[in-house]
PDB file of C-alpha atoms in Angstrom:
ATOM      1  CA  UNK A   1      10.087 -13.235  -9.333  1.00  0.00           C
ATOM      2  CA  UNK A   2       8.547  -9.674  -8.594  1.00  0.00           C
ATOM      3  CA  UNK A   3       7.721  -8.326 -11.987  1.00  0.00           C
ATOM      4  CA  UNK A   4       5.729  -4.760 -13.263  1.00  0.00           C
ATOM      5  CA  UNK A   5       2.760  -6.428 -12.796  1.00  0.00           C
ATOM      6  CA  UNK A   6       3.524  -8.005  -9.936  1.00  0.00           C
ATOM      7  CA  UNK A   7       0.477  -7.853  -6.930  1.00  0.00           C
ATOM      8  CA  UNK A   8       0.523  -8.032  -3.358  1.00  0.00           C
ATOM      9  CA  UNK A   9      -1.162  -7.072  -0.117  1.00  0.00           C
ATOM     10  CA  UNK A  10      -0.080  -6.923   3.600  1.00  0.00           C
ATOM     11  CA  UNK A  11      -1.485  -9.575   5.951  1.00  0.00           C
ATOM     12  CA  UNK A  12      -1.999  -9.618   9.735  1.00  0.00           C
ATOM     13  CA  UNK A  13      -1.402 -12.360  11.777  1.00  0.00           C
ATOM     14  CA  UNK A  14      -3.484 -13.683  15.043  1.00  0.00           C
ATOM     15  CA  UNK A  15      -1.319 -15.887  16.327  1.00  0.00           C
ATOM     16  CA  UNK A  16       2.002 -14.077  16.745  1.00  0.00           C
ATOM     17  CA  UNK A  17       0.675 -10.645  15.552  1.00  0.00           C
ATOM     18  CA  UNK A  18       3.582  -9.989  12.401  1.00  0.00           C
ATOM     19  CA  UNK A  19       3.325  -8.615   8.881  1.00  0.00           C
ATOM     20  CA  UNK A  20       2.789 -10.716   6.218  1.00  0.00           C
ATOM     21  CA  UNK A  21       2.416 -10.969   2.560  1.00  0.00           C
ATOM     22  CA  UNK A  22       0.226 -12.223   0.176  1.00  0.00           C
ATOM     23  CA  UNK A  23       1.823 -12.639  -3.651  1.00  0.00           C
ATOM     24  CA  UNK A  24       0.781 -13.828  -6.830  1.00  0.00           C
ATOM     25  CA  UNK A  25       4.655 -14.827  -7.452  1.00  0.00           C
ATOM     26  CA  UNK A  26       7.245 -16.966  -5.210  1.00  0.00           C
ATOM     27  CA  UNK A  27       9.653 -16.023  -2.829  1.00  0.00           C
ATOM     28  CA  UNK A  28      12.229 -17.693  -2.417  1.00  0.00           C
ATOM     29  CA  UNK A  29      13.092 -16.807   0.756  1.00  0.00           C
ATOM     30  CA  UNK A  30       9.675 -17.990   2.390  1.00  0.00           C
ATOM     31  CA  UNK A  31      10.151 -20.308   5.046  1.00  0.00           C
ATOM     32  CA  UNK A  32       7.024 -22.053   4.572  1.00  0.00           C
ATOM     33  CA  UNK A  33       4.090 -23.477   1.340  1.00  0.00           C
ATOM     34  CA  UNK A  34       1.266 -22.138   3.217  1.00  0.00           C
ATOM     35  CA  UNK A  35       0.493 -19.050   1.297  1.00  0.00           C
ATOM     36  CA  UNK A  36       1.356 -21.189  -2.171  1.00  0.00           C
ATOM     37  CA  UNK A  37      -2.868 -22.325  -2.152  1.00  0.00           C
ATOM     38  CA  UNK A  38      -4.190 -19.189  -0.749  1.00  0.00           C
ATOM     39  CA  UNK A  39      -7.219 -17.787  -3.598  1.00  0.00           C
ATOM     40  CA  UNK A  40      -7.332 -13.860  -4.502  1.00  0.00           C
ATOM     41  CA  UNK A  41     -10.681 -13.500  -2.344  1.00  0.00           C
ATOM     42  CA  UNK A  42      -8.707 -15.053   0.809  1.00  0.00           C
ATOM     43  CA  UNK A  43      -5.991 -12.266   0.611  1.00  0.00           C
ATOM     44  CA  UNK A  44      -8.305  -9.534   0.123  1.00  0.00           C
ATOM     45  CA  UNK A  45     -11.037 -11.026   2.736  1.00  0.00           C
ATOM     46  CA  UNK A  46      -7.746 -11.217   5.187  1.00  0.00           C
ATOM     47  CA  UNK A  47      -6.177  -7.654   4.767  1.00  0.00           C
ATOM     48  CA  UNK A  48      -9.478  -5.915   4.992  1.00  0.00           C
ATOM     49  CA  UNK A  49     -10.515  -8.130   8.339  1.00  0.00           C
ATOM     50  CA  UNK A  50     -11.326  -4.690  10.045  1.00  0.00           C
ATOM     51  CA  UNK A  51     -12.278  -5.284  13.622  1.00  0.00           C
ATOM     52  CA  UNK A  52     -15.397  -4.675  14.899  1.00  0.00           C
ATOM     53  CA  UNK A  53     -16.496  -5.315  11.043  1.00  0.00           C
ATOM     54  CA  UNK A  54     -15.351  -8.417   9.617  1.00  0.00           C
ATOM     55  CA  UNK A  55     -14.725 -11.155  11.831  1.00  0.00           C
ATOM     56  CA  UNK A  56     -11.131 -12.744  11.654  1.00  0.00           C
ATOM     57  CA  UNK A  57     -10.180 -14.826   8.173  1.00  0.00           C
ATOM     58  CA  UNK A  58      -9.420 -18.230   9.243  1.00  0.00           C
ATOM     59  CA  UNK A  59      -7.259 -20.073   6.101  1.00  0.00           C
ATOM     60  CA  UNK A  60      -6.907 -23.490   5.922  1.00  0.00           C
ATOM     61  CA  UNK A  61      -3.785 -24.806   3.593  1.00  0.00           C
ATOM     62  CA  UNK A  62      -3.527 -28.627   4.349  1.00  0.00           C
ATOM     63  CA  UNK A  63      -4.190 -29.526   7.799  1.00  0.00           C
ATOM     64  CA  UNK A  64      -3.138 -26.060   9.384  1.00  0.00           C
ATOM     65  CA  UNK A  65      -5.237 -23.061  10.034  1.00  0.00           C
ATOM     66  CA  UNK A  66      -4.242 -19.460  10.313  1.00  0.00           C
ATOM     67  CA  UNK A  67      -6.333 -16.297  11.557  1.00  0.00           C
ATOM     68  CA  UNK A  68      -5.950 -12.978  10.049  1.00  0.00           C
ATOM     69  CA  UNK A  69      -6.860  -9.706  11.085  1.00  0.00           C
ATOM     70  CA  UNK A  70      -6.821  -6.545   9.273  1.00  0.00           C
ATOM     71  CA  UNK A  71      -3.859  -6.130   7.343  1.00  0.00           C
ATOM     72  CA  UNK A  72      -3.792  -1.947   9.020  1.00  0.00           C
ATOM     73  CA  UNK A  73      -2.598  -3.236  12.192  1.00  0.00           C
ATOM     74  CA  UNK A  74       0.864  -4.877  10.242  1.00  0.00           C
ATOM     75  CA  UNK A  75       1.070  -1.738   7.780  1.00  0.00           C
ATOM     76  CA  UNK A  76      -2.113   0.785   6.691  1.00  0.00           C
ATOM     77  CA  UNK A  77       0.790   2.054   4.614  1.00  0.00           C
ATOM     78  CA  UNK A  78       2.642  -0.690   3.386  1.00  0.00           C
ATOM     79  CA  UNK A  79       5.100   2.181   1.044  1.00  0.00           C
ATOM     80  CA  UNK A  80       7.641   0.324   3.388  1.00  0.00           C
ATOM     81  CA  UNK A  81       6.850  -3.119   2.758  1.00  0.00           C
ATOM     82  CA  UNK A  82       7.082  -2.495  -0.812  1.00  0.00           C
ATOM     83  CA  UNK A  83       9.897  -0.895  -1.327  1.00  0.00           C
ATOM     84  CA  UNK A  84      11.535  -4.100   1.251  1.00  0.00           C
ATOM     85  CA  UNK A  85      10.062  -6.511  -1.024  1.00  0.00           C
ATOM     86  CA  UNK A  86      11.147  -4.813  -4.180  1.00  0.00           C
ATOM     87  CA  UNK A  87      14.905  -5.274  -2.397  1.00  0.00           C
ATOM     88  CA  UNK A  88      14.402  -8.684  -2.040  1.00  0.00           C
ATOM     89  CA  UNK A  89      13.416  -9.484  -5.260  1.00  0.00           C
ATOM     90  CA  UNK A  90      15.720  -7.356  -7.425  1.00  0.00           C
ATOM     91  CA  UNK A  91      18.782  -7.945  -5.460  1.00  0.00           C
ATOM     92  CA  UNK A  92      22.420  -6.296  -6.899  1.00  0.00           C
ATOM     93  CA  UNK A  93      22.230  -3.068  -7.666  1.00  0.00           C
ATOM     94  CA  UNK A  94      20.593  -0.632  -5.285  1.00  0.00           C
ATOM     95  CA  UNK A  95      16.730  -0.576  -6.054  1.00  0.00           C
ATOM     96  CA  UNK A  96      16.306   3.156  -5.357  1.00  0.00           C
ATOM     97  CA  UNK A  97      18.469   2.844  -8.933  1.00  0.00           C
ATOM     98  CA  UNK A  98      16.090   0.054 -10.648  1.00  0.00           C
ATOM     99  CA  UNK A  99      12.776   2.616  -9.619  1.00  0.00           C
ATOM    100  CA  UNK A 100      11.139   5.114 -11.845  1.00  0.00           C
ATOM    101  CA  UNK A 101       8.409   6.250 -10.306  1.00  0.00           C
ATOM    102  CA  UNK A 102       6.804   5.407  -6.384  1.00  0.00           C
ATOM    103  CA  UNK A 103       3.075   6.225  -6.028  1.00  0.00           C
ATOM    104  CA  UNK A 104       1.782   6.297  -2.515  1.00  0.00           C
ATOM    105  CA  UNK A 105      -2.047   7.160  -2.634  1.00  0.00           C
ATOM    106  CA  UNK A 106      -3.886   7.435   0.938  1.00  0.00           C
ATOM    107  CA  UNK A 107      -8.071   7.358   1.599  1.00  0.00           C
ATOM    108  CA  UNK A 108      -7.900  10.813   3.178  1.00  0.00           C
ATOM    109  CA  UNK A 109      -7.264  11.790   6.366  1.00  0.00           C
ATOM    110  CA  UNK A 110     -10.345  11.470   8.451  1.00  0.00           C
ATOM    111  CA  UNK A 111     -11.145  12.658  12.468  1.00  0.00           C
ATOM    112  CA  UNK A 112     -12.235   8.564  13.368  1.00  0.00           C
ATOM    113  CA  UNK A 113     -14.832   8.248  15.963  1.00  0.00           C
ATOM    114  CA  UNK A 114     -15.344   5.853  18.598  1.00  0.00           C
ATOM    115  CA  UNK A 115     -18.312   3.309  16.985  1.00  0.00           C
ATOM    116  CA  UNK A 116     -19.336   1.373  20.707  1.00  0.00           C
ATOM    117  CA  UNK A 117     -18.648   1.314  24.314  1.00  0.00           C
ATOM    118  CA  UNK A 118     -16.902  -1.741  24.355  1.00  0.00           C
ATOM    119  CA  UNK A 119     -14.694  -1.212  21.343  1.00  0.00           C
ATOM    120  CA  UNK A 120     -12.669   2.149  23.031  1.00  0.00           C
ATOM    121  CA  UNK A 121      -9.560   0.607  22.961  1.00  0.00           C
ATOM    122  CA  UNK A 122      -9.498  -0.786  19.579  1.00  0.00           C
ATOM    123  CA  UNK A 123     -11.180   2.843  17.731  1.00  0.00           C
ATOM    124  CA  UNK A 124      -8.364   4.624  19.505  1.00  0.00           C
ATOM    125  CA  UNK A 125      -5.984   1.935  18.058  1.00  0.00           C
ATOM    126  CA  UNK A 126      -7.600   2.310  14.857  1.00  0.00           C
ATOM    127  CA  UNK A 127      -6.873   6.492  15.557  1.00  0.00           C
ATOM    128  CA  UNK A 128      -3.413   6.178  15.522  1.00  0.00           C
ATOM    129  CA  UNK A 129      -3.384   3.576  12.421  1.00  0.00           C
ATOM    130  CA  UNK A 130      -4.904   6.614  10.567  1.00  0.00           C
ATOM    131  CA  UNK A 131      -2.103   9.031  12.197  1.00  0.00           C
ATOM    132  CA  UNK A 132       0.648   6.506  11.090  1.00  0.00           C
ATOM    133  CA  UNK A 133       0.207   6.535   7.616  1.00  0.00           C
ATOM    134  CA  UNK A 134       1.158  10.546   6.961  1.00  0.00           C
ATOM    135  CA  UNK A 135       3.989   9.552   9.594  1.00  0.00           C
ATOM    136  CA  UNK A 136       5.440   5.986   7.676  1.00  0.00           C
ATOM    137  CA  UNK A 137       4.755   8.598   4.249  1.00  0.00           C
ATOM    138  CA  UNK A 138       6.905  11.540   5.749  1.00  0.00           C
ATOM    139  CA  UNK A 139       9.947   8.812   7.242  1.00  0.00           C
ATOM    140  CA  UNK A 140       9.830   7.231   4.052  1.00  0.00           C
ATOM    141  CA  UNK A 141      10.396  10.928   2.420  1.00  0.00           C
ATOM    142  CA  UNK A 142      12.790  12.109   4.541  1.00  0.00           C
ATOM    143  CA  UNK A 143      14.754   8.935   4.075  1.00  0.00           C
ATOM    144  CA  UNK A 144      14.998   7.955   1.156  1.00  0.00           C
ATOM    145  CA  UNK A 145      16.380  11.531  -0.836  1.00  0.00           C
ATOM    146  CA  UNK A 146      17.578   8.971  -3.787  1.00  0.00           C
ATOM    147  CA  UNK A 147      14.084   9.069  -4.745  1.00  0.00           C
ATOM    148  CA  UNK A 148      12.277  12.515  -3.542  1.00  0.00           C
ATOM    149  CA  UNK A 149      15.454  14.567  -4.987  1.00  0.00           C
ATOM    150  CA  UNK A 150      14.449  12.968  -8.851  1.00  0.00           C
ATOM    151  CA  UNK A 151      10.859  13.097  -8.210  1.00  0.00           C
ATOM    152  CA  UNK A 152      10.072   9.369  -7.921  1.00  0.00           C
ATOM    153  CA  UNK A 153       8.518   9.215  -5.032  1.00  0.00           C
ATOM    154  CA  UNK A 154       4.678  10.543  -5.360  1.00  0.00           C
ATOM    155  CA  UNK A 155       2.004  10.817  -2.205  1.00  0.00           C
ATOM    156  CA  UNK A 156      -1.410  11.969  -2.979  1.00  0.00           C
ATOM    157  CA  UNK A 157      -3.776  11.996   0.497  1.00  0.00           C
ATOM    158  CA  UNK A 158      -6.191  14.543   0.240  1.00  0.00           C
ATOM    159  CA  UNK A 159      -7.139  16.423   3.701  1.00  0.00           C
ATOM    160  CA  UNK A 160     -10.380  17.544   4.796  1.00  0.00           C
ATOM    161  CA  UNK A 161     -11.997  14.334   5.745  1.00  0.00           C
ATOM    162  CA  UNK A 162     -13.113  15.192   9.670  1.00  0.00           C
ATOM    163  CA  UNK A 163     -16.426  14.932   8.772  1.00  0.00           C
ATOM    164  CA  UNK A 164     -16.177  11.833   7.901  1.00  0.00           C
ATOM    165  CA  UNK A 165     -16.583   8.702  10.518  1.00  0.00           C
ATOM    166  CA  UNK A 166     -15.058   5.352   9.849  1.00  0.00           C
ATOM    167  CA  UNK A 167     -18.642   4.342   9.217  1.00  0.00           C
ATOM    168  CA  UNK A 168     -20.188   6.765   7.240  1.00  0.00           C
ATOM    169  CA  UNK A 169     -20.266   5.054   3.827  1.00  0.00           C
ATOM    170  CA  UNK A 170     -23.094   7.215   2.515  1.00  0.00           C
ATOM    171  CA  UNK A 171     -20.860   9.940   2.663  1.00  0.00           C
ATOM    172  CA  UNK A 172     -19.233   9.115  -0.771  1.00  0.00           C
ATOM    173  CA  UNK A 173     -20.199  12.135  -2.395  1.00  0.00           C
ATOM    174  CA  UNK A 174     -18.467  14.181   0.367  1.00  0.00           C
ATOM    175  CA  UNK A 175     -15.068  12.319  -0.154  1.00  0.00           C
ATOM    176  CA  UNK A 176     -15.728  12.897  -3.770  1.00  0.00           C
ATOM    177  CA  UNK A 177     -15.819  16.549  -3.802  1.00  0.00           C
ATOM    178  CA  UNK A 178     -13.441  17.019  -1.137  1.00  0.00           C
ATOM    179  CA  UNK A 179     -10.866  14.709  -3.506  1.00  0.00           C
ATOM    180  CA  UNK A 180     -11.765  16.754  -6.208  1.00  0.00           C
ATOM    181  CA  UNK A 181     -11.216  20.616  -4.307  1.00  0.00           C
ATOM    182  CA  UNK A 182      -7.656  18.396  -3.112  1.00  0.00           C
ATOM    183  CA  UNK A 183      -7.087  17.613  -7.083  1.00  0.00           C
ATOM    184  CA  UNK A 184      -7.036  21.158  -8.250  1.00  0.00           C
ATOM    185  CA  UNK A 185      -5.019  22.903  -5.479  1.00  0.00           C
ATOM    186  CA  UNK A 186      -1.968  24.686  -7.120  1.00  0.00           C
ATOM    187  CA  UNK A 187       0.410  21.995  -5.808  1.00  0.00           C
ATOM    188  CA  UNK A 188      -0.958  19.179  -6.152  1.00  0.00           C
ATOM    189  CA  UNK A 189      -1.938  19.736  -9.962  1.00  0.00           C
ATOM    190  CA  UNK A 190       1.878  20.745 -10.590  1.00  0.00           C
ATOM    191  CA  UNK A 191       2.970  17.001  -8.819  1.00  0.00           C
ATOM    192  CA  UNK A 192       0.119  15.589 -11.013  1.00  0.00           C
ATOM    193  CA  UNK A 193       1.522  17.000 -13.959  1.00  0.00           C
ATOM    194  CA  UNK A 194       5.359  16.106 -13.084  1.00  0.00           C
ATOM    195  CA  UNK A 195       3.985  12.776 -11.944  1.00  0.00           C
ATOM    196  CA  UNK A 196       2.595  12.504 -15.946  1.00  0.00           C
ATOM    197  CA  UNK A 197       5.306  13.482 -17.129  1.00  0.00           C
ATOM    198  CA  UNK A 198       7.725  10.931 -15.441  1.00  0.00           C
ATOM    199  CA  UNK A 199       5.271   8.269 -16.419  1.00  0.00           C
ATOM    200  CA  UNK A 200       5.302   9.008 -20.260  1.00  0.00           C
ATOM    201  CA  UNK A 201       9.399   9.112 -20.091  1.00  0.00           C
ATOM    202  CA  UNK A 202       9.027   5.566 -19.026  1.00  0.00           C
ATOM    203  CA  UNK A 203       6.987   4.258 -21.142  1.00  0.00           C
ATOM    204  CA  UNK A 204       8.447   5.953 -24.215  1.00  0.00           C
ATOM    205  CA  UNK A 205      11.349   4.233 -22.894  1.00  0.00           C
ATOM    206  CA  UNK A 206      10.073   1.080 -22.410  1.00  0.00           C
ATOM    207  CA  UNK A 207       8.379   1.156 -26.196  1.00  0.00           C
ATOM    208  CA  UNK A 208      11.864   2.364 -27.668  1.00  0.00           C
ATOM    209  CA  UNK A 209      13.481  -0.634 -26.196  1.00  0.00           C
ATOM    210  CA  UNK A 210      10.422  -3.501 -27.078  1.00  0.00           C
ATOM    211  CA  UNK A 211      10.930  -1.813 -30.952  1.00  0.00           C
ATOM    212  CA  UNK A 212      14.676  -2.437 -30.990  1.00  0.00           C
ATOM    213  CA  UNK A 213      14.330  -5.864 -29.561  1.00  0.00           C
ATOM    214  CA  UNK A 214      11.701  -6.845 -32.524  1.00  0.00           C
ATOM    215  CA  UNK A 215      13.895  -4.816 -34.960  1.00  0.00           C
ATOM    216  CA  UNK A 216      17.116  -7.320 -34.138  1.00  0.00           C
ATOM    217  CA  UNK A 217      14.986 -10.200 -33.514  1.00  0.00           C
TER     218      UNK A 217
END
């Protein structure tokens, strides 16, 4: 059962190219065992099989072998995948209802850059990944007005990022500072602060009711 502290990351299949997911608790619903004797380091060596990178993970559960590219290509932002999964495994009442607060956070949005002659088709694939996570984060907003009318529903992606390739990991203290100038723009503190605020309701909450049920314990 999907609990607060609950993990799990999107997965990309090889063989028939679909979404899937890698959880540290069962569902139910799964049709197959497989993922049941998968390790942390598998799931996080799958979803981050970038190509041109990492090579494919190959997992072997039994006899049977899967390969797994990056998990991007299934969901770069999986803010739909969760909020599926969260369906699933709270069924009855609506779970727009059962949500307090939905945090979306993206890596920036970089200008990617082709990185080799023979890999044009997959960097421009790799383009539009980058492109589809503002659009899955504006469907999902437009969408779902249960949660962006009561301010549950948080995305925090700063801009800027163009000079920034998909390889340029010395460039950290670029990212940094342009994080930070996104961090202290006007709107963005004041969704910071209402973010904070939402956050301590909950818990406050959540405290009030673990003190009554010690107090009638």
């Amino acid at each position: 059962m999907l609990t607060s502290k609950s993990r799990f990351v999107v997965g990309f299949t090889g063989e028939n190219k679909d979404e899937v997911l890698f959880t540290d608790y069962d569902r139910p619903q799964e049709q197959s065992n497989f993922y049941n004797e998968v390790t942390i380091w598998q799931a996080a060596r799958a979803t981050s099989a970038a190509t041109t990178f990492f090579d494919p993970m190959r997992i072997t559960s039994g006899s049977v072998t899967r390969v797994y590219l990056d998990g991007a290509f299934a969901a770069n932002n999986p803010v739909e995948s969760l909020y599926i999964e969260a369906g699933k495994q709270w069924p009855g009442q609506p779970i727009s209802q059962q949500i307090c607060c939905l945090v979306s956070i993206g890596t920036g949005r970089p200008s990617l850059k082709s990185f080799g002659e023979t890999a044009i088709e997959i960097a421009k694939s790799i383009e539009e990944i980058a492109t589809q996570t503002q659009q899955t984060h504006a469907r999902f907003y437009h969408t779902h007005p249960e949660l962006t009318l009561r301010n549950a529903y948080y995305r925090f992606n700063p801009p800027y990022m163009d000079e920034v390739g998909v390889v340029e990991a010395k460039k950290k203290g670029l990212i940094s500072a342009r994080t930070e100038a996104y961090g202290k723009e006007p709107e963005v503190e004041a969704r910071v602060t209402l973010f904070g605020v939402i956050v301590g309701q909950e818990q406050s909450a959540s405290m009030l009711a673990s003190l009554e049920r010690q107090e009638f314990a």
